[in-house]
PDB file of C-alpha atoms in Angstrom:
ATOM      1  CA  UNK A 637      83.011  90.408 108.449  1.00 89.00           C
ATOM      2  CA  UNK A 638      79.632  91.865 107.391  1.00 92.00           C
ATOM      3  CA  UNK A 639      77.606  90.856 104.592  1.00 94.00           C
ATOM      4  CA  UNK A 640      77.112  93.169 101.861  1.00 95.00           C
ATOM      5  CA  UNK A 641      73.539  93.699 100.463  1.00 96.00           C
ATOM      6  CA  UNK A 642      72.816  94.167  96.781  1.00 95.00           C
ATOM      7  CA  UNK A 643      72.973  97.708  96.768  1.00 96.00           C
ATOM      8  CA  UNK A 644      76.469  97.694  98.381  1.00 97.00           C
ATOM      9  CA  UNK A 645      77.721  95.296  95.874  1.00 97.00           C
ATOM     10  CA  UNK A 646      76.592  97.027  93.136  1.00 97.00           C
ATOM     11  CA  UNK A 647      78.416 100.251  94.456  1.00 97.00           C
ATOM     12  CA  UNK A 648      81.645  98.155  94.849  1.00 97.00           C
ATOM     13  CA  UNK A 649      81.411  96.796  91.312  1.00 98.00           C
ATOM     14  CA  UNK A 650      80.700 100.376  90.075  1.00 98.00           C
ATOM     15  CA  UNK A 651      83.951 101.646  92.381  1.00 98.00           C
ATOM     16  CA  UNK A 652      85.899  99.155  90.744  1.00 98.00           C
ATOM     17  CA  UNK A 653      85.013  99.889  87.019  1.00 98.00           C
ATOM     18  CA  UNK A 654      85.711 103.641  87.804  1.00 98.00           C
ATOM     19  CA  UNK A 655      89.156 102.687  89.122  1.00 98.00           C
ATOM     20  CA  UNK A 656      89.920 100.930  85.875  1.00 98.00           C
ATOM     21  CA  UNK A 657      88.661 103.655  84.002  1.00 98.00           C
ATOM     22  CA  UNK A 658      91.098 105.886  86.086  1.00 98.00           C
ATOM     23  CA  UNK A 659      94.024 103.605  85.561  1.00 98.00           C
ATOM     24  CA  UNK A 660      93.643 103.579  81.824  1.00 98.00           C
ATOM     25  CA  UNK A 661      93.254 107.448  81.741  1.00 98.00           C
ATOM     26  CA  UNK A 662      96.254 107.699  83.797  1.00 98.00           C
ATOM     27  CA  UNK A 663      98.160 105.595  81.364  1.00 98.00           C
ATOM     28  CA  UNK A 664      97.156 107.654  78.687  1.00 98.00           C
ATOM     29  CA  UNK A 665      97.827 111.030  80.591  1.00 97.00           C
ATOM     30  CA  UNK A 666     101.429 109.440  81.078  1.00 97.00           C
ATOM     31  CA  UNK A 667     102.040 108.760  77.347  1.00 98.00           C
ATOM     32  CA  UNK A 668     100.990 112.332  76.704  1.00 98.00           C
ATOM     33  CA  UNK A 669     103.332 113.825  79.641  1.00 97.00           C
ATOM     34  CA  UNK A 670     106.148 111.949  77.923  1.00 97.00           C
ATOM     35  CA  UNK A 671     105.376 113.035  74.748  1.00 98.00           C
ATOM     36  CA  UNK A 672     105.247 116.724  75.912  1.00 97.00           C
ATOM     37  CA  UNK A 673     108.668 116.206  78.044  1.00 97.00           C
ATOM     38  CA  UNK A 674     110.293 114.930  74.950  1.00 98.00           C
ATOM     39  CA  UNK A 675     109.385 117.904  72.829  1.00 98.00           C
ATOM     40  CA  UNK A 676     110.764 120.153  75.760  1.00 96.00           C
ATOM     41  CA  UNK A 677     114.121 118.445  75.970  1.00 96.00           C
ATOM     42  CA  UNK A 678     116.164 120.268  78.282  1.00 94.00           C
ATOM     43  CA  UNK A 679     113.964 123.321  78.437  1.00 96.00           C
ATOM     44  CA  UNK A 680     112.413 123.984  82.127  1.00 95.00           C
ATOM     45  CA  UNK A 681     109.435 126.003  81.017  1.00 95.00           C
ATOM     46  CA  UNK A 682     107.130 126.242  78.107  1.00 96.00           C
ATOM     47  CA  UNK A 683     104.004 128.202  76.935  1.00 97.00           C
ATOM     48  CA  UNK A 684     101.521 125.951  75.434  1.00 96.00           C
ATOM     49  CA  UNK A 685      98.504 128.133  74.473  1.00 95.00           C
ATOM     50  CA  UNK A 686      97.162 129.647  77.523  1.00 95.00           C
ATOM     51  CA  UNK A 687      98.891 126.794  79.675  1.00 95.00           C
ATOM     52  CA  UNK A 688     102.524 127.198  80.909  1.00 97.00           C
ATOM     53  CA  UNK A 689     104.153 123.952  81.447  1.00 97.00           C
ATOM     54  CA  UNK A 690     107.166 123.429  83.999  1.00 96.00           C
ATOM     55  CA  UNK A 691     109.690 120.707  83.904  1.00 96.00           C
ATOM     56  CA  UNK A 692     112.147 121.777  86.476  1.00 94.00           C
ATOM     57  CA  UNK A 693     114.582 119.778  88.573  1.00 93.00           C
ATOM     58  CA  UNK A 694     114.190 119.708  92.295  1.00 94.00           C
ATOM     59  CA  UNK A 695     116.582 118.431  94.996  1.00 95.00           C
ATOM     60  CA  UNK A 696     115.231 117.272  98.389  1.00 95.00           C
ATOM     61  CA  UNK A 697     117.235 115.790 101.270  1.00 94.00           C
ATOM     62  CA  UNK A 698     115.981 112.909 103.230  1.00 93.00           C
ATOM     63  CA  UNK A 699     117.348 111.035 106.247  1.00 90.00           C
ATOM     64  CA  UNK A 700     118.819 107.497 105.199  1.00 93.00           C
ATOM     65  CA  UNK A 701     117.382 105.488 108.121  1.00 88.00           C
ATOM     66  CA  UNK A 702     119.147 102.359 106.901  1.00 91.00           C
ATOM     67  CA  UNK A 703     122.572 103.955 107.292  1.00 93.00           C
ATOM     68  CA  UNK A 704     121.568 105.717 110.729  1.00 90.00           C
ATOM     69  CA  UNK A 705     120.554 102.276 111.821  1.00 89.00           C
ATOM     70  CA  UNK A 706     124.040 100.765 111.023  1.00 92.00           C
ATOM     71  CA  UNK A 707     125.710 103.834 112.946  1.00 92.00           C
ATOM     72  CA  UNK A 708     123.240 104.077 115.990  1.00 90.00           C
ATOM     73  CA  UNK A 709     121.966 100.734 116.159  1.00 89.00           C
ATOM     74  CA  UNK A 710     118.973 100.433 118.752  1.00 88.00           C
ATOM     75  CA  UNK A 711     119.596 103.909 119.823  1.00 89.00           C
ATOM     76  CA  UNK A 712     117.718 104.819 116.752  1.00 87.00           C
ATOM     77  CA  UNK A 713     114.824 103.196 118.216  1.00 87.00           C
ATOM     78  CA  UNK A 714     113.576 106.236 120.230  1.00 86.00           C
ATOM     79  CA  UNK A 715     113.380 108.612 117.402  1.00 87.00           C
ATOM     80  CA  UNK A 716     110.756 106.321 115.453  1.00 88.00           C
ATOM     81  CA  UNK A 717     107.212 107.895 115.337  1.00 91.00           C
ATOM     82  CA  UNK A 718     104.092 105.476 115.151  1.00 95.00           C
ATOM     83  CA  UNK A 719     101.626 106.452 112.361  1.00 96.00           C
ATOM     84  CA  UNK A 720      98.526 104.421 112.198  1.00 96.00           C
ATOM     85  CA  UNK A 721      96.652 104.353 109.196  1.00 95.00           C
ATOM     86  CA  UNK A 722      93.394 102.612 107.919  1.00 91.00           C
ATOM     87  CA  UNK A 723      93.694 101.601 104.270  1.00 90.00           C
ATOM     88  CA  UNK A 724      90.557 101.239 102.096  1.00 87.00           C
ATOM     89  CA  UNK A 725      91.166  98.344  99.607  1.00 87.00           C
ATOM     90  CA  UNK A 726      88.827  96.126  97.447  1.00 85.00           C
ATOM     91  CA  UNK A 727      90.189  93.078  96.068  1.00 77.00           C
TER      92      UNK A 727
END
């Protein structure tokens, strides 16, 4: 584990302040979104000034791997794909 210098400590503190602001803004945006959705009711599109607002239902299909695992058991193992990620976290 490396030790951060004062500049990096300051940058991490700034990052955490910005993330907190983003979280607060996302909560505010979610509340406004809910208000707009409530106004729209069952309508799928709306013109709001120069903005076109769309709120349409979409349907997607995904594999239920839990159900497949029950049916195929270990035979399913050969079909898994390994994905490697490197998450950046500050805690």
